[in-house]
Each structure stands twice: as C-alpha cells, then as structure tokens.
XYZ file of N, CA and C in Angstrom:
513
model
N 0.816 -1.188 0.000
C 0.000 0.000 0.000
C 0.856 1.248 0.000
N 1.837 1.309 0.868
C 2.736 2.440 0.884
C 2.240 3.624 1.678
N 0.954 3.713 1.951
C 0.398 4.823 2.703
C 0.094 4.347 4.112
N 0.470 5.161 5.111
C 0.183 4.761 6.484
C -1.146 5.350 6.934
N -1.726 4.722 7.928
C -2.998 5.168 8.487
C -2.723 6.326 9.443
N -3.469 7.412 9.262
C -3.368 8.562 10.160
C -4.675 8.706 10.931
N -4.579 9.239 12.133
C -5.756 9.444 12.971
C -5.860 10.928 13.281
N -7.072 11.466 13.085
C -7.299 12.891 13.319
C -8.770 13.143 13.612
N -9.083 14.380 13.947
C -10.480 14.763 14.177
C -11.245 14.649 12.867
N -12.477 14.206 12.966
C -13.336 14.127 11.785
C -13.841 15.512 11.426
N -14.147 15.686 10.160
C -14.758 16.927 9.686
C -16.112 16.591 9.069
N -16.886 17.613 8.799
C -18.192 17.401 8.177
C -18.042 16.703 6.822
N -16.923 16.935 6.142
C -16.688 16.301 4.844
C -16.506 14.784 4.963
N -16.228 14.295 6.164
C -16.059 12.858 6.383
C -17.379 12.132 6.611
N -18.456 12.864 6.793
C -19.727 12.275 7.234
C -20.201 11.135 6.329
N -20.214 11.335 5.035
C -20.724 10.280 4.143
C -19.859 9.024 4.213
N -18.530 9.199 4.244
C -17.652 8.028 4.323
C -17.835 7.288 5.650
N -17.998 8.052 6.746
C -18.209 7.421 8.048
C -19.500 6.619 8.029
N -20.566 7.205 7.500
C -21.855 6.520 7.481
C -21.794 5.241 6.643
N -21.141 5.279 5.496
C -21.001 4.080 4.661
C -20.172 3.011 5.368
N -19.093 3.429 6.009
C -18.251 2.483 6.740
C -19.013 1.889 7.921
N -19.764 2.717 8.616
C -20.576 2.253 9.741
C -21.557 1.178 9.275
N -22.203 1.428 8.146
C -23.159 0.461 7.603
C -22.467 -0.862 7.290
N -21.290 -0.799 6.700
C -20.527 -2.001 6.385
C -20.113 -2.745 7.660
N -19.574 -2.019 8.614
C -19.029 -2.641 9.819
C -20.090 -3.247 10.728
N -21.267 -2.679 10.773
C -22.296 -3.182 11.671
C -23.099 -4.342 11.096
N -22.798 -4.771 9.873
C -23.480 -5.933 9.309
C -23.210 -7.186 10.142
N -21.981 -7.357 10.610
C -21.655 -8.549 11.397
C -22.376 -8.538 12.743
N -22.499 -7.362 13.368
C -23.239 -7.262 14.628
C -24.712 -7.585 14.396
N -25.273 -7.038 13.314
C -26.682 -7.292 13.002
C -26.916 -8.787 12.785
N -26.007 -9.443 12.075
C -26.140 -10.880 11.829
C -25.983 -11.668 13.132
N -25.057 -11.265 13.978
C -24.801 -11.949 15.242
C -26.041 -11.964 16.127
N -26.790 -10.877 16.105
C -27.978 -10.755 16.952
C -29.288 -10.888 16.169
N -29.167 -11.167 14.869
C -30.333 -11.311 13.997
C -31.262 -10.104 14.122
N -30.647 -8.911 14.036
C -31.417 -7.667 14.162
C -30.813 -6.618 13.228
N -31.431 -6.437 12.085
C -30.930 -5.466 11.099
C -31.560 -4.088 11.276
N -32.272 -3.894 12.374
C -32.855 -2.595 12.671
C -32.081 -1.832 13.723
N -30.850 -2.269 14.011
C -30.054 -1.583 15.028
C -29.726 -0.160 14.574
N -29.585 0.724 15.521
C -29.409 2.149 15.234
C -28.246 2.463 14.284
N -27.099 1.822 14.405
C -26.023 2.150 13.452
C -26.383 1.862 11.989
N -27.333 0.954 11.762
C -27.747 0.645 10.391
C -28.907 1.517 9.915
N -29.541 2.217 10.822
C -30.680 3.056 10.448
C -30.387 4.544 10.602
N -29.223 4.880 11.150
C -28.869 6.288 11.349
C -28.824 7.021 10.012
N -29.335 8.242 9.998
C -29.328 9.052 8.783
C -28.074 9.918 8.725
N -27.805 10.437 7.551
C -26.665 11.346 7.380
C -26.860 12.597 8.229
N -28.078 13.107 8.304
C -28.350 14.295 9.127
C -28.069 14.016 10.606
N -28.450 12.834 11.086
C -28.183 12.471 12.483
C -26.680 12.355 12.742
N -25.965 11.780 11.799
C -24.514 11.667 11.938
C -23.864 13.048 11.939
N -24.312 13.910 11.052
C -23.754 15.270 11.017
C -24.000 15.997 12.342
N -25.146 15.769 12.955
C -25.428 16.368 14.257
C -24.440 15.852 15.306
N -24.121 14.559 15.256
C -23.128 13.994 16.180
C -21.751 14.602 15.932
N -21.409 14.821 14.679
C -20.123 15.442 14.353
C -20.027 16.834 14.977
N -21.131 17.567 14.975
C -21.131 18.914 15.518
C -21.144 18.960 17.029
N -21.743 17.965 17.670
C -21.929 18.003 19.116
C -20.873 17.235 19.907
N -20.286 16.225 19.315
C -19.384 15.359 20.055
C -17.953 15.432 19.559
N -17.192 14.493 20.029
C -15.797 14.331 19.620
C -15.759 13.110 18.701
N -15.445 13.332 17.433
C -15.414 12.241 16.465
C -14.009 12.176 15.876
N -13.441 10.997 15.914
C -12.087 10.772 15.421
C -12.170 9.779 14.263
N -11.358 9.996 13.240
C -11.319 9.084 12.110
C -9.897 8.597 11.865
N -9.817 7.418 11.262
C -8.550 6.884 10.760
C -8.647 6.950 9.247
N -7.594 7.464 8.629
C -7.576 7.582 7.177
C -6.401 6.805 6.606
N -6.677 6.167 5.483
C -5.643 5.543 4.676
C -5.666 6.325 3.384
N -4.748 7.272 3.251
C -4.823 8.228 2.158
C -6.045 9.101 2.372
N -6.931 9.139 1.395
C -8.166 9.931 1.504
C -9.344 9.121 2.034
N -9.176 7.791 2.139
C -10.269 6.917 2.557
C -10.390 6.844 4.074
N -11.606 7.033 4.589
C -11.874 6.833 6.007
C -11.994 5.332 6.234
N -11.107 4.779 7.075
C -11.086 3.333 7.318
C -11.419 2.982 8.767
N -11.699 3.996 9.576
C -12.065 3.755 10.962
C -12.628 5.019 11.571
N -13.388 4.841 12.648
C -13.975 5.990 13.323
C -14.427 5.595 14.713
N -14.544 6.589 15.586
C -15.086 6.406 16.929
C -15.617 7.757 17.395
N -16.632 7.725 18.272
C -17.278 8.958 18.748
C -17.334 8.974 20.262
N -17.381 10.177 20.811
C -17.518 10.298 22.255
C -18.132 11.617 22.662
N -18.792 11.594 23.797
C -19.341 12.794 24.422
C -19.020 12.709 25.908
N -19.087 13.836 26.598
C -18.830 13.859 28.038
C -20.006 14.538 28.723
N -20.522 13.889 29.779
C -21.642 14.489 30.506
C -21.134 15.391 31.628
N -22.063 15.985 32.372
C -21.728 16.975 33.401
C -20.869 16.409 34.530
N -20.967 15.113 34.803
C -20.146 14.547 35.882
C -18.796 14.026 35.397
N -18.462 14.272 34.127
C -17.155 13.885 33.602
C -17.087 12.481 33.040
N -18.225 11.833 32.857
C -18.238 10.494 32.267
C -18.327 10.607 30.753
N -17.337 10.049 30.098
C -17.301 10.056 28.633
C -17.980 8.803 28.116
N -18.940 8.994 27.233
C -19.605 7.877 26.568
C -18.935 7.689 25.212
N -18.316 6.546 25.019
C -17.628 6.233 23.763
C -18.512 5.275 22.975
N -18.658 5.569 21.675
C -19.589 4.777 20.878
C -19.100 4.603 19.448
N -19.670 3.600 18.815
C -19.503 3.338 17.384
C -18.037 3.304 16.946
N -17.255 2.494 17.646
C -15.869 2.241 17.237
C -15.919 1.270 16.062
N -15.489 1.734 14.891
C -15.540 0.908 13.684
C -14.197 0.929 12.964
N -13.857 -0.207 12.386
C -12.648 -0.343 11.570
C -13.033 -1.153 10.344
N -12.613 -0.698 9.186
C -12.912 -1.417 7.947
C -12.487 -2.878 8.095
N -13.334 -3.822 7.663
C -13.018 -5.249 7.831
C -11.637 -5.656 7.315
N -11.158 -5.047 6.245
C -9.853 -5.461 5.712
C -8.685 -5.000 6.591
N -8.945 -4.088 7.539
C -7.887 -3.583 8.421
C -8.064 -4.011 9.876
N -9.053 -4.842 10.142
C -9.273 -5.299 11.516
C -8.170 -6.242 11.952
N -7.980 -6.302 13.257
C -6.994 -7.174 13.911
C -5.544 -6.747 13.651
N -5.355 -5.449 13.428
C -3.997 -4.913 13.246
C -3.710 -3.759 14.198
N -4.530 -3.612 15.243
C -4.291 -2.593 16.253
C -4.945 -1.247 15.999
N -5.646 -1.096 14.890
C -6.245 0.195 14.569
C -7.388 0.547 15.526
N -8.183 -0.429 15.926
C -9.252 -0.170 16.887
C -8.701 0.356 18.199
N -7.619 -0.228 18.666
C -6.974 0.236 19.898
C -6.412 1.644 19.757
N -5.844 1.938 18.593
C -5.324 3.291 18.349
C -6.452 4.319 18.340
N -7.578 3.973 17.721
C -8.724 4.888 17.701
C -9.272 5.089 19.110
N -9.384 4.020 19.869
C -9.880 4.111 21.240
C -8.977 5.020 22.076
N -7.669 4.826 21.979
C -6.732 5.675 22.725
C -6.825 7.134 22.282
N -6.998 7.369 20.994
C -7.082 8.741 20.481
C -8.320 9.453 20.996
N -9.466 8.772 20.995
C -10.689 9.439 21.474
C -10.620 9.643 22.988
N -10.055 8.689 23.724
C -9.894 8.858 25.169
C -9.029 10.084 25.467
N -7.921 10.202 24.762
C -7.013 11.335 24.973
C -7.715 12.666 24.698
N -8.439 12.744 23.601
C -9.138 13.983 23.241
C -10.243 14.305 24.243
N -10.997 13.293 24.664
C -12.080 13.532 25.615
C -11.553 14.018 26.964
N -10.417 13.505 27.382
C -9.826 13.961 28.639
C -9.251 15.371 28.503
N -8.505 15.612 27.427
C -7.834 16.894 27.259
C -8.795 18.031 26.907
N -9.763 17.767 26.044
C -10.619 18.832 25.524
C -11.956 18.958 26.249
N -12.391 17.879 26.912
C -13.732 17.902 27.504
C -13.753 17.444 28.958
N -12.574 17.358 29.573
C -12.431 17.060 31.006
C -13.058 15.738 31.445
N -12.935 14.723 30.618
C -13.443 13.403 30.999
C -12.654 12.870 32.188
N -13.380 12.218 33.116
C -12.741 11.612 34.289
C -12.848 10.093 34.267
N -13.800 9.591 33.496
C -13.940 8.143 33.329
C -14.547 7.907 31.951
N -14.357 6.698 31.455
C -14.881 6.325 30.144
C -15.886 5.204 30.314
N -16.954 5.263 29.513
C -17.984 4.217 29.544
C -18.338 3.866 28.101
N -18.504 2.593 27.860
C -18.961 2.130 26.550
C -19.741 0.856 26.745
N -20.408 0.410 25.699
C -21.165 -0.829 25.807
C -21.070 -1.603 24.507
N -21.334 -2.890 24.635
C -21.356 -3.784 23.485
C -22.266 -4.959 23.809
N -22.638 -5.690 22.790
C -23.477 -6.861 22.985
C -22.714 -7.990 23.656
N -23.430 -8.818 24.383
C -22.804 -9.902 25.149
C -22.140 -10.958 24.275
N -22.539 -11.084 23.021
C -21.924 -12.066 22.122
C -20.763 -11.487 21.309
N -20.507 -10.222 21.444
C -19.481 -9.544 20.642
C -18.107 -9.746 21.273
N -17.616 -10.983 21.173
C -16.369 -11.371 21.851
C -15.167 -10.531 21.437
N -15.059 -10.218 20.153
C -13.933 -9.398 19.702
C -13.943 -8.024 20.346
N -15.122 -7.416 20.436
C -15.241 -6.112 21.079
C -14.890 -6.208 22.560
N -15.446 -7.195 23.237
C -15.170 -7.365 24.664
C -13.677 -7.571 24.914
N -13.037 -8.366 24.070
C -11.601 -8.625 24.212
C -10.805 -7.329 24.038
N -11.158 -6.536 23.007
C -10.464 -5.265 22.768
C -10.613 -4.337 23.963
N -11.835 -4.164 24.440
C -12.068 -3.221 25.539
C -11.359 -3.663 26.818
N -11.411 -4.952 27.115
C -10.711 -5.444 28.311
C -9.201 -5.238 28.191
N -8.672 -5.440 27.000
C -7.228 -5.274 26.818
C -6.791 -3.825 26.960
N -7.744 -2.903 26.904
C -7.438 -1.476 27.074
C -7.903 -0.951 28.427
N -8.094 -1.864 29.383
C -8.354 -1.467 30.757
C -9.808 -1.309 31.153
N -10.735 -1.634 30.273
C -12.153 -1.532 30.607
C -12.596 -2.780 31.365
N -13.499 -2.559 32.327
C -14.047 -3.670 33.108
C -15.569 -3.617 33.045
N -16.210 -4.789 32.951
C -17.677 -4.803 32.935
C -18.227 -4.303 34.268
N -19.255 -3.448 34.208
C -19.879 -2.924 35.421
C -21.371 -3.224 35.469
N -21.964 -3.584 34.335
C -23.400 -3.886 34.313
C -23.742 -4.650 33.046
N -24.829 -5.409 33.132
C -25.399 -6.095 31.969
C -26.893 -5.862 31.998
N -27.423 -5.441 30.854
C -28.854 -5.169 30.746
C -29.454 -6.045 29.656
N -30.458 -6.825 30.023
C -31.159 -7.686 29.067
C -32.117 -6.822 28.251
N -31.875 -6.700 26.934
C -32.731 -5.878 26.082
C -33.775 -6.701 25.333
N -33.597 -7.979 25.288
C -34.524 -8.860 24.584
C -34.040 -10.282 24.724
N -34.718 -11.188 24.047
C -34.317 -12.584 24.129
C -32.935 -12.829 23.555
N -32.562 -12.044 22.552
C -31.291 -12.286 21.851
C -30.163 -11.351 22.243
N -30.458 -10.288 23.016
C -29.424 -9.286 23.253
C -29.384 -8.814 24.687
N -28.183 -8.877 25.251
C -27.868 -8.228 26.519
C -26.741 -7.252 26.232
N -26.867 -6.041 26.750
C -25.805 -5.047 26.591
C -24.897 -5.096 27.802
N -23.603 -5.197 27.537
C -22.594 -5.183 28.590
C -22.009 -3.777 28.641
N -22.116 -3.127 29.794
C -21.524 -1.802 29.993
C -20.159 -1.998 30.630
N -19.153 -1.330 30.054
C -17.789 -1.408 30.573
C -17.321 0.005 30.896
N -16.482 0.128 31.919
C -15.948 1.435 32.306
C -14.464 1.352 32.574
N -13.863 2.521 32.506
C -12.435 2.662 32.805
C -12.243 4.032 33.430
N -11.579 4.058 34.563
C -11.256 5.329 35.220
C -9.970 5.876 34.613
N -9.880 7.188 34.540
C -8.632 7.799 34.103
C -7.631 7.631 35.238
N -6.436 7.234 34.910
C -5.402 7.042 35.923
C -5.192 8.321 36.718
N -5.012 8.192 38.008
C -4.850 9.353 38.881
C -3.642 10.203 38.501
N -2.547 9.550 38.056
C -1.349 10.323 37.673
C -1.668 11.244 36.499
N -2.431 10.736 35.527
C -2.773 11.541 34.358
C -3.687 12.696 34.760
N -4.648 12.428 35.642
C -5.551 13.483 36.098
C -4.781 14.531 36.897
N -3.829 14.094 37.729
C -3.042 15.038 38.513
C -2.157 15.893 37.618
N -1.564 15.297 36.600
C -0.729 16.049 35.664
C -1.566 17.077 34.920
N -2.798 16.704 34.554
C -3.680 17.639 33.848
C -4.043 18.799 34.782
N -4.299 18.502 36.088
C -4.651 19.543 37.047
C -3.492 20.520 37.201
N -2.271 20.010 37.326
C -1.089 20.866 37.462
C -0.907 21.723 36.222
N -1.123 21.150 35.057
C -0.962 21.898 33.796
C -1.986 23.032 33.684
N -3.178 22.832 34.248
C -4.217 23.853 34.174
C -4.019 24.953 35.219
N -3.288 24.655 36.290
C -3.111 25.619 37.394
C -2.216 26.777 37.025
C-alpha cells in the first residue's frame, strides 16, 4: 500500500464516508444478533452530522479513505460515553481499533475534562469485549434488552497520575 494510516479529528466532509463504513461494519453485529434494525444501520446522514457537531469524532484515514472511526461525548459529571468504534473489515486485527480508542480517550480527557470512560457492546461480541478489556475496561453492568441481546456496559477510570498532571498543567 505504501500509505500509512493517520488518525485525526473528523470533519463534516467525512460524514458520508463514516456513514457508509458504519453500515458495512455493523453488518456482522446485526447478523450476530439477527437484528438489522439496530441504530447504526438506520442512522441518517443528518443524524450523523449532528453527532459530528456536538461530540468528539475521530477518524482513521488511509490516504483519503476513512477506514475507521469512533465517537464520544462527556456528561456533566465527567463520564465520557464512547460509541460506534468501527474499523474497515480489511484492516481489523492490526491494532487500529486500539489506536482509535486511545485517540478518542485522549481527546475527551484533554478537551472535555473526561474523568472516566464508559462504553457498551453486545454480550456475544467477543472481539469487542476482548479489545475493551485489553485497554483497561471492566464490565460494570449487563442489561437484558430482549431474548437475543444483553448489553454489557464497561468502564475505565482515568489514571490518577494523568488526572493530577492535567490539574497541574491547568493551574
């Protein structure tokens, strides 16, 4: 290929590529749970653009192509909700998901004062669970949404040393 993957903030111009990639990536989740009406497959371009404007969206690019993305928001108590971590199927299992996760965590802490991270995935999504656990996330709750789906909520606290360094830098 010759071109390396770069990670940066998403722009409004990335919206269509993100939405197409999201549709591609969530096919396996839909098949796993036999539910093709999941929100990532029904989200509109207008809804995605609203998320781009309101949250922190990071993309991975291979040249001009968006090959990965992740989104996050931070609530009033400093809890960052991380969502829709996607990597193009041809680039999965090469560390790109972990790089995107680290990039959004860093931005949410630095730009939006996140103190902890929260995300969720389906109980059968072993690859997702493995990735999140390997990056320090621990399950904190499971919610039964139907006969076929339980959502596992995972959280990770920001290390105290990092929070203390950020406090000193702001003082």
